[in-house]
Coordinates of C-alpha atoms and ligand atoms in Angstrom, one line a residue:
M277 CA 0.0 0.0 0.0
E278 CA 2.8 2.4 1.0
V279 CA 4.5 1.7 -2.4
V280 CA 1.3 2.6 -4.3
S281 CA 0.8 5.7 -2.2
K282 CA 4.5 6.9 -2.6
L283 CA 4.3 6.4 -6.4
R284 CA 1.0 8.3 -6.5
K285 CA 2.8 11.2 -4.7
L286 CA 5.4 11.1 -7.5
H287 CA 2.5 11.6 -9.9
V288 CA 2.8 8.0 -11.3
D289 CA -0.3 6.6 -12.9
V290 CA -0.6 3.3 -10.9
H291 CA -2.9 0.4 -11.8
V292 CA -3.1 -2.4 -9.3
V293 CA -3.7 -6.0 -10.2
M294 CA -4.5 -8.3 -7.3
T295 CA -4.5 -12.1 -7.2
D296 CA -7.6 -13.7 -5.6
N297 CA -5.3 -14.7 -2.7
A298 CA -4.2 -11.1 -2.2
T299 CA -7.8 -10.1 -1.8
E300 CA -7.9 -12.3 1.4
F301 CA -5.5 -9.9 3.0
I302 CA -6.5 -6.5 1.5
N303 CA -9.8 -5.3 0.1
P304 CA -9.4 -4.1 -3.5
L305 CA -11.3 -0.9 -2.5
T306 CA -8.3 0.1 -0.4
F307 CA -6.1 0.1 -3.5
R308 CA -8.8 1.7 -5.5
S309 CA -8.9 4.7 -3.3
I310 CA -5.1 5.0 -3.0
S311 CA -4.3 4.5 -6.7
N312 CA -7.4 6.4 -7.9
N313 CA -7.8 3.8 -10.6
P314 CA -10.0 0.7 -10.9
V315 CA -8.3 -2.4 -9.4
T316 CA -8.3 -5.5 -11.5
V317 CA -8.7 -9.0 -9.9
G318 CA -10.6 -11.5 -11.9
M319 CA -9.9 -12.3 -15.6
F320 CA -13.6 -12.4 -16.5
E321 CA -14.9 -9.3 -14.8
N322 CA -17.2 -7.1 -16.8
P323 CA -14.8 -4.4 -18.0
Q324 CA -15.7 -0.7 -17.6
N325 CA -14.6 0.0 -21.2
W326 CA -14.7 -2.8 -23.6
D327 CA -11.0 -3.8 -23.9
I328 CA -9.2 -7.0 -23.1
R329 CA -8.0 -5.8 -19.8
H330 CA -4.8 -8.0 -19.3
I331 CA -3.7 -6.9 -22.7
S332 CA -4.5 -3.2 -22.3
L333 CA -2.8 -3.1 -18.9
A334 CA 0.2 -5.0 -20.2
Q335 CA 0.5 -2.7 -23.1
K336 CA -0.1 0.5 -21.0
A337 CA 2.5 -0.4 -18.4
D338 CA 5.9 1.2 -18.6
F339 CA 7.1 -0.8 -15.6
I340 CA 5.5 -3.8 -13.6
V341 CA 6.3 -4.2 -9.9
V342 CA 5.2 -7.4 -8.2
A343 CA 5.4 -6.6 -4.5
P344 CA 5.2 -8.6 -2.4
A345 CA 6.1 -11.4 -5.0
T346 CA 5.0 -14.8 -3.6
A347 CA 6.8 -18.0 -4.3
N348 CA 3.8 -18.9 -6.2
I349 CA 3.8 -16.0 -8.7
I350 CA 7.6 -16.3 -9.2
G351 CA 7.1 -20.0 -9.9
K352 CA 4.2 -19.5 -12.3
V353 CA 6.1 -16.9 -14.4
A354 CA 9.2 -19.0 -14.4
A355 CA 7.2 -21.9 -15.7
G356 CA 5.3 -19.9 -18.3
I357 CA 1.9 -20.3 -16.6
A358 CA -0.6 -17.6 -17.2
D359 CA -3.8 -18.5 -15.3
D360 CA -4.8 -15.3 -13.7
M361 CA -4.9 -11.6 -14.3
L362 CA -1.5 -11.0 -12.8
S363 CA 0.5 -13.8 -14.5
T364 CA -1.3 -13.2 -17.8
T365 CA -0.5 -9.4 -17.6
I366 CA 3.1 -10.1 -16.9
M367 CA 3.3 -12.6 -19.8
A368 CA 1.6 -10.2 -22.3
S369 CA 3.9 -7.2 -21.4
N370 CA 7.2 -6.0 -22.9
A371 CA 7.7 -3.7 -19.8
P372 CA 10.5 -4.4 -17.4
V373 CA 9.2 -6.5 -14.4
L374 CA 10.5 -6.1 -10.9
F375 CA 9.9 -8.9 -8.4
V376 CA 10.2 -8.0 -4.8
P377 CA 10.0 -11.4 -3.1
A378 CA 8.6 -11.7 0.5
M379 CA 8.1 -15.1 2.1
N380 CA 9.1 -17.3 5.0
F381 CA 12.9 -17.7 4.9
K382 CA 12.6 -21.5 4.4
M383 CA 10.5 -20.9 1.4
Y384 CA 12.9 -18.3 0.0
E385 CA 15.8 -20.7 0.6
N386 CA 14.0 -23.6 -1.2
K387 CA 16.0 -24.8 -4.1
I388 CA 13.1 -24.6 -6.5
V389 CA 12.3 -21.0 -5.6
Q390 CA 16.1 -20.2 -6.0
Q391 CA 16.1 -21.9 -9.3
N392 CA 13.1 -20.0 -10.4
V393 CA 14.6 -16.7 -9.3
S394 CA 17.9 -17.5 -11.2
K395 CA 16.0 -18.5 -14.3
L396 CA 14.0 -15.3 -14.3
I397 CA 17.2 -13.1 -13.7
S398 CA 18.9 -14.9 -16.6
L399 CA 15.8 -13.9 -18.7
G400 CA 16.1 -10.3 -17.8
Y401 CA 13.5 -10.0 -15.0
L402 CA 14.6 -7.7 -12.2
F403 CA 14.8 -8.8 -8.5
M404 CA 15.3 -7.1 -5.2
E405 CA 16.8 -9.1 -2.4
P406 CA 14.5 -9.7 0.6
L407 CA 15.7 -8.4 4.0
S408 CA 16.8 -10.5 6.9
G409 CA 14.9 -10.2 10.2
L410 CA 11.8 -11.1 12.1
M411 CA 8.9 -12.0 9.8
A412 CA 5.1 -11.9 10.1
C413 CA 5.1 -15.7 10.7
G414 CA 7.2 -15.2 13.8
T415 CA 10.5 -16.8 12.4
T416 CA 13.7 -14.9 11.7
G417 CA 15.6 -15.1 8.4
K418 CA 15.9 -13.7 4.9
G419 CA 12.5 -13.2 3.4
R420 CA 11.1 -9.8 4.5
L421 CA 9.8 -7.3 2.1
P422 CA 12.4 -4.3 1.6
E423 CA 11.4 -0.9 2.9
P424 CA 8.8 0.8 0.5
S425 CA 11.2 3.7 0.1
D426 CA 13.9 1.3 -1.1
I427 CA 11.5 -0.2 -3.6
I428 CA 10.7 3.3 -5.0
D429 CA 14.4 4.1 -5.2
Y430 CA 15.0 1.0 -7.2
I431 CA 12.2 1.8 -9.6
I432 CA 13.4 5.4 -10.0
N433 CA 17.0 4.3 -10.6
T434 CA 16.0 1.7 -13.2
F435 CA 13.8 4.3 -15.1
D436 CA 16.3 7.2 -14.7
K437 CA 18.2 7.1 -18.0
K438 CA 21.4 8.5 -16.3
Q439 CA 23.6 10.5 -18.5
D440 CA 26.2 10.8 -15.7
F441 CA 29.2 9.7 -18.0
T442 CA 28.7 12.6 -20.4
G443 CA 32.1 14.2 -21.2
L444 CA 34.1 11.2 -19.8
K445 CA 36.3 8.9 -21.9
V446 CA 36.3 5.3 -20.9
L447 CA 38.8 2.7 -22.2
I448 CA 37.7 -0.9 -21.8
T449 CA 39.5 -4.1 -22.7
A450 CA 37.5 -7.2 -23.3
G451 CA 37.7 -10.9 -24.4
P452 CA 40.6 -13.4 -24.4
T453 CA 43.9 -13.2 -26.1
K454 CA 45.3 -15.7 -28.4
E455 CA 49.1 -16.5 -28.0
A456 CA 50.4 -18.1 -31.1
I457 CA 52.4 -21.4 -30.9
D458 CA 52.9 -21.7 -34.7
P459 CA 50.9 -20.5 -37.8
V460 CA 47.9 -22.7 -37.0
R461 CA 47.9 -23.2 -33.1
Y462 CA 47.5 -20.9 -30.1
I463 CA 47.0 -20.8 -26.4
S464 CA 43.8 -19.0 -25.2
N465 CA 41.1 -19.1 -22.6
H466 CA 37.3 -19.2 -22.2
S467 CA 36.6 -15.5 -21.9
S468 CA 33.6 -14.6 -24.2
G469 CA 33.9 -10.8 -24.0
K470 CA 30.4 -10.4 -22.6
M471 CA 31.3 -8.6 -19.4
G472 CA 33.5 -6.0 -21.1
Y473 CA 31.0 -5.5 -23.9
A474 CA 28.2 -5.1 -21.4
I475 CA 30.3 -2.3 -19.6
A476 CA 31.0 -0.6 -23.0
S477 CA 27.2 -0.7 -23.8
A478 CA 26.3 0.6 -20.3
A479 CA 28.9 3.4 -20.5
L480 CA 27.6 4.4 -24.0
K481 CA 24.1 4.6 -22.7
R482 CA 25.2 6.8 -19.8
G483 CA 26.8 9.2 -22.2
A484 CA 30.5 8.2 -22.2
E485 CA 32.9 8.2 -25.2
V486 CA 33.9 4.6 -25.2
K487 CA 37.1 3.0 -26.7
L488 CA 37.0 -0.7 -26.6
I489 CA 40.1 -2.8 -27.1
S490 CA 38.8 -6.3 -27.9
G491 CA 40.4 -9.7 -28.1
P492 CA 38.9 -12.2 -30.5
V493 CA 35.2 -12.7 -29.7
N494 CA 31.9 -13.7 -31.4
I495 CA 29.4 -11.4 -29.9
E496 CA 27.6 -8.3 -31.1
K497 CA 29.6 -5.0 -31.1
P498 CA 28.3 -2.3 -28.9
C499 CA 27.0 0.4 -31.3
G500 CA 28.9 3.7 -30.9
A501 CA 32.1 2.3 -29.4
I502 CA 35.5 2.9 -31.1
I503 CA 36.7 -0.6 -31.3
S504 CA 40.3 -1.8 -31.8
N505 CA 40.7 -5.5 -32.4
V506 CA 43.8 -7.2 -31.2
N507 CA 44.9 -10.9 -30.9
S508 CA 47.8 -11.4 -28.5
G509 CA 48.5 -10.1 -25.0
M510 CA 51.4 -8.0 -26.4
E511 CA 49.2 -6.4 -29.0
M512 CA 46.6 -5.6 -26.3
Y513 CA 49.3 -4.1 -24.0
E514 CA 50.6 -1.9 -26.9
E515 CA 47.2 -0.7 -27.8
V516 CA 46.3 0.1 -24.2
M517 CA 49.6 2.0 -23.8
R518 CA 48.8 3.9 -27.0
Q519 CA 45.3 4.9 -25.9
Y520 CA 45.2 5.3 -22.1
K521 CA 46.5 8.9 -21.9
D522 CA 43.4 10.2 -23.7
C523 CA 41.0 8.5 -21.2
D524 CA 39.7 9.3 -17.8
I525 CA 38.5 5.8 -16.8
L526 CA 40.4 2.6 -17.5
I527 CA 38.4 -0.7 -17.1
M528 CA 40.5 -3.8 -17.7
V529 CA 38.2 -6.7 -18.2
A530 CA 40.0 -8.7 -20.8
A531 CA 41.4 -12.1 -19.8
V532 CA 45.0 -11.5 -21.1
A533 CA 47.0 -14.6 -21.1
D534 CA 49.7 -14.5 -18.3
Y535 CA 52.3 -16.2 -20.6
R536 CA 53.1 -16.2 -24.3
C537 CA 55.4 -18.6 -26.3
L538 CA 59.0 -17.7 -25.9
S539 CA 59.5 -18.2 -29.6
V540 CA 56.6 -18.7 -32.2
S541 CA 57.5 -21.3 -34.8
D542 CA 57.1 -19.8 -38.3
K543 CA 56.2 -23.3 -39.6
K544 CA 53.6 -25.7 -38.4
I545 CA 55.2 -27.9 -35.8
K546 CA 55.3 -31.5 -37.1
K547 CA 53.9 -34.4 -35.1
S548 CA 57.2 -36.2 -34.8
Q549 CA 58.2 -36.2 -31.1
D550 CA 56.3 -38.2 -28.4
N551 CA 56.7 -35.2 -26.0
L552 CA 56.8 -31.6 -26.9
T553 CA 57.9 -28.9 -24.6
I554 CA 56.9 -25.3 -25.3
S555 CA 58.7 -22.6 -23.3
L556 CA 56.5 -19.7 -22.1
T557 CA 57.5 -16.2 -21.1
K558 CA 55.5 -13.7 -19.1
N559 CA 53.3 -11.3 -20.8
P560 CA 53.2 -7.6 -19.5
D561 CA 50.8 -7.2 -16.7
I562 CA 48.6 -4.5 -18.3
A563 CA 46.8 -3.4 -15.1
A564 CA 50.1 -3.2 -13.1
E565 CA 51.7 -1.1 -15.8
L566 CA 48.8 1.2 -15.9
G567 CA 48.9 1.5 -12.1
K568 CA 52.4 3.0 -12.5
V569 CA 51.3 5.7 -14.9
K570 CA 47.7 6.3 -14.3
E571 CA 47.9 9.6 -12.3
D572 CA 44.3 10.6 -11.4
R573 CA 42.7 8.2 -13.9
I574 CA 40.3 5.7 -12.3
L575 CA 41.7 2.1 -12.8
V576 CA 39.4 -0.9 -12.5
G577 CA 40.6 -4.4 -12.8
F578 CA 38.9 -7.8 -13.0
S579 CA 40.0 -10.9 -11.1
A580 CA 38.9 -14.4 -11.7
E581 CA 39.6 -16.3 -8.5
T582 CA 38.7 -19.8 -7.3
D583 CA 40.0 -19.6 -3.8
D584 CA 40.7 -16.9 -1.1
L585 CA 39.0 -14.5 -3.4
E586 CA 38.8 -11.4 -1.1
K587 CA 42.5 -11.7 0.1
N588 CA 43.9 -12.3 -3.3
A589 CA 41.9 -9.4 -4.8
M590 CA 42.9 -7.0 -2.0
E591 CA 46.5 -7.9 -2.4
K592 CA 46.3 -7.3 -6.2
L593 CA 44.5 -4.0 -5.6
K594 CA 47.3 -2.7 -3.5
S595 CA 50.2 -4.0 -5.5
K596 CA 48.9 -2.8 -8.8
N597 CA 47.6 0.6 -7.6
M598 CA 44.1 0.0 -8.7
D599 CA 41.0 1.8 -7.6
M600 CA 38.7 -1.2 -7.6
I601 CA 38.8 -4.8 -8.4
V602 CA 35.7 -6.7 -9.6
A603 CA 36.3 -10.2 -8.3
N604 CA 34.4 -13.1 -9.5
D605 CA 34.5 -16.7 -8.2
I606 CA 34.5 -18.6 -11.4
S607 CA 33.8 -21.8 -9.5
K608 CA 30.2 -20.6 -8.7
E609 CA 27.4 -21.5 -11.0
G610 CA 26.1 -18.3 -12.7
A611 CA 29.4 -16.6 -12.5
G612 CA 32.4 -15.9 -14.8
F613 CA 33.1 -16.8 -18.4
C614 CA 30.5 -17.2 -21.2
S615 CA 27.5 -17.0 -18.8
D616 CA 25.0 -14.1 -19.2
T617 CA 25.0 -13.6 -15.4
N618 CA 27.8 -13.0 -12.9
I619 CA 28.3 -13.1 -9.2
V620 CA 30.9 -10.5 -8.2
K621 CA 32.4 -8.7 -5.3
F622 CA 33.7 -5.2 -5.5
I623 CA 37.0 -4.7 -3.6
I624 CA 37.4 -1.0 -3.3
K625 CA 40.5 1.1 -2.6
N626 CA 39.0 2.5 0.6
G627 CA 38.9 -1.0 2.1
Q628 CA 35.2 -1.6 1.4
I629 CA 34.0 -4.9 0.1
K630 CA 30.5 -5.1 -1.6
S631 CA 29.0 -8.5 -2.5
L632 CA 26.4 -8.4 -5.3
P633 CA 23.8 -11.1 -5.7
I634 CA 23.6 -13.0 -9.0
M635 CA 22.6 -10.7 -11.8
L636 CA 22.8 -10.1 -15.5
K637 CA 26.2 -8.8 -16.8
S638 CA 24.4 -5.7 -18.0
Q639 CA 23.3 -5.0 -14.4
V640 CA 26.8 -5.8 -13.0
A641 CA 28.0 -3.3 -15.6
D642 CA 25.7 -0.5 -14.3
N643 CA 26.8 -1.3 -10.7
I644 CA 30.4 -1.0 -11.6
L645 CA 29.8 2.3 -13.4
D646 CA 27.9 3.6 -10.3
E647 CA 31.0 3.0 -8.2
V648 CA 33.2 4.5 -10.7
I649 CA 31.2 7.7 -11.0
M650 CA 31.2 8.0 -7.2
M651 CA 35.0 7.8 -7.1
K652 CA 35.2 10.3 -10.0
K653 CA 33.1 12.7 -8.0
I654 CA 35.3 12.4 -5.0
I655 CA 38.6 13.1 -6.9
Ligands
FMN170 C1 -1.6 -16.1 6.3 C2 -0.8 -16.5 5.1 C3 0.3 -15.7 4.8 C4 1.1 -16.1 3.6 N1 2.2 -15.4 3.3 C5 3.0 -15.7 2.2 C6 4.1 -14.9 1.9 O1 4.4 -13.9 2.6 N2 4.8 -15.2 0.8 C7 4.4 -16.3 0.0 O2 5.1 -16.5 -1.0 N3 3.4 -17.1 0.3 C8 2.6 -16.8 1.3 N4 1.5 -17.5 1.7 C9 1.1 -18.6 0.8 C10 0.4 -18.0 -0.4 O3 -0.8 -17.4 0.1 C11 0.0 -19.1 -1.4 O4 1.3 -19.6 -2.0 C12 -0.8 -18.6 -2.6 O5 -1.0 -19.6 -3.5 C13 -0.1 -17.3 -3.3 O6 -1.0 -17.0 -4.3 P1 -0.7 -15.7 -5.2 O7 0.6 -15.7 -5.7 O8 -1.7 -16.0 -6.3 O9 -1.1 -14.4 -4.5 C14 0.7 -17.2 2.8 C15 -0.4 -17.9 3.1 C16 -1.2 -17.6 4.2 C17 -2.4 -18.4 4.5

């Protein structure tokens, strides 16, 4: 109720759809008077004007908020079930949908609920984390509805097409590198480039001038970025060193190979020996080199760890003079290479560590830019 009332105070046209079960808790008349609009419950009520209501509401909506989102509605949408006004409206709409789960903590922890949440996040649905604390059912745990003011802030932030990077030049590296062994073979890694490209797209949307130095990837290029394609770690290093001076913010996402072949054979190596030894030599550490020369530029690095994530990332941050490390535990499901989602922690120069829940790489990108712009304002 408070969410509807606060939105109305912000002059938002709010239409409430209630499930039958919700009407057991609150009389639709209450929402009608707060929203100043008719409240929709049943699928087959006589409409006031002749329109197919779930379609007209679905098309009219700029944003759909499901608060509180029960385990039931989350499960229904995840399973593609549209058997009442709310699930049908969600299904028929192109608007962003925000779920604000609230339920007994055991229900929220339930693997099926968690799988449904992960599935919907990977499909682009938005979720707020429930709060921990004492719940209506008398138990304590994670499952409480967030504060109405936080729900409103989330909605406003999602809507607010921020142009806070206008005038800023951002240099981003993305993707893997290929280290040649001979003319036909190379050493590489599983980086897809999705995270770096997502940051480039988000920075472009927020008004930045974006230069993207990309390793070999097979994904769509962010429209509007100035792209330099490179193959090897040495090429990436040289390109970064050539471009960094003209930039304000340096975000090093590329998974640059630590080592390259000491000597690259100019002919295809023949399959003659039983054992073959290839000598490797260290590639330049691009983030560390930038740390030495960055001056007041913001430097963000990525770190893929499998153990002692926070300790390793904090050590890297200090030794390489970075402003923030985005650390992902690539051993977790839904994090790291190739996936559309990521689970990251921000290790920040001021000693703060922020853990983000699983979210789309595009959402991680915006969270990174939020931190960067805060640092930029402080400098
Ligand atoms: C008193 C009471 C409180 C409930 N509270 C919740 C709740 O907070 N979250 C939840 O997911 N389900 C809760 N349930 C269970 C839901 O009512 C049930 O799953 C229902 O099918 C949800 O329907 P809906 O999603 O169509 O509103 C509660 C049930 C009762 C009887």
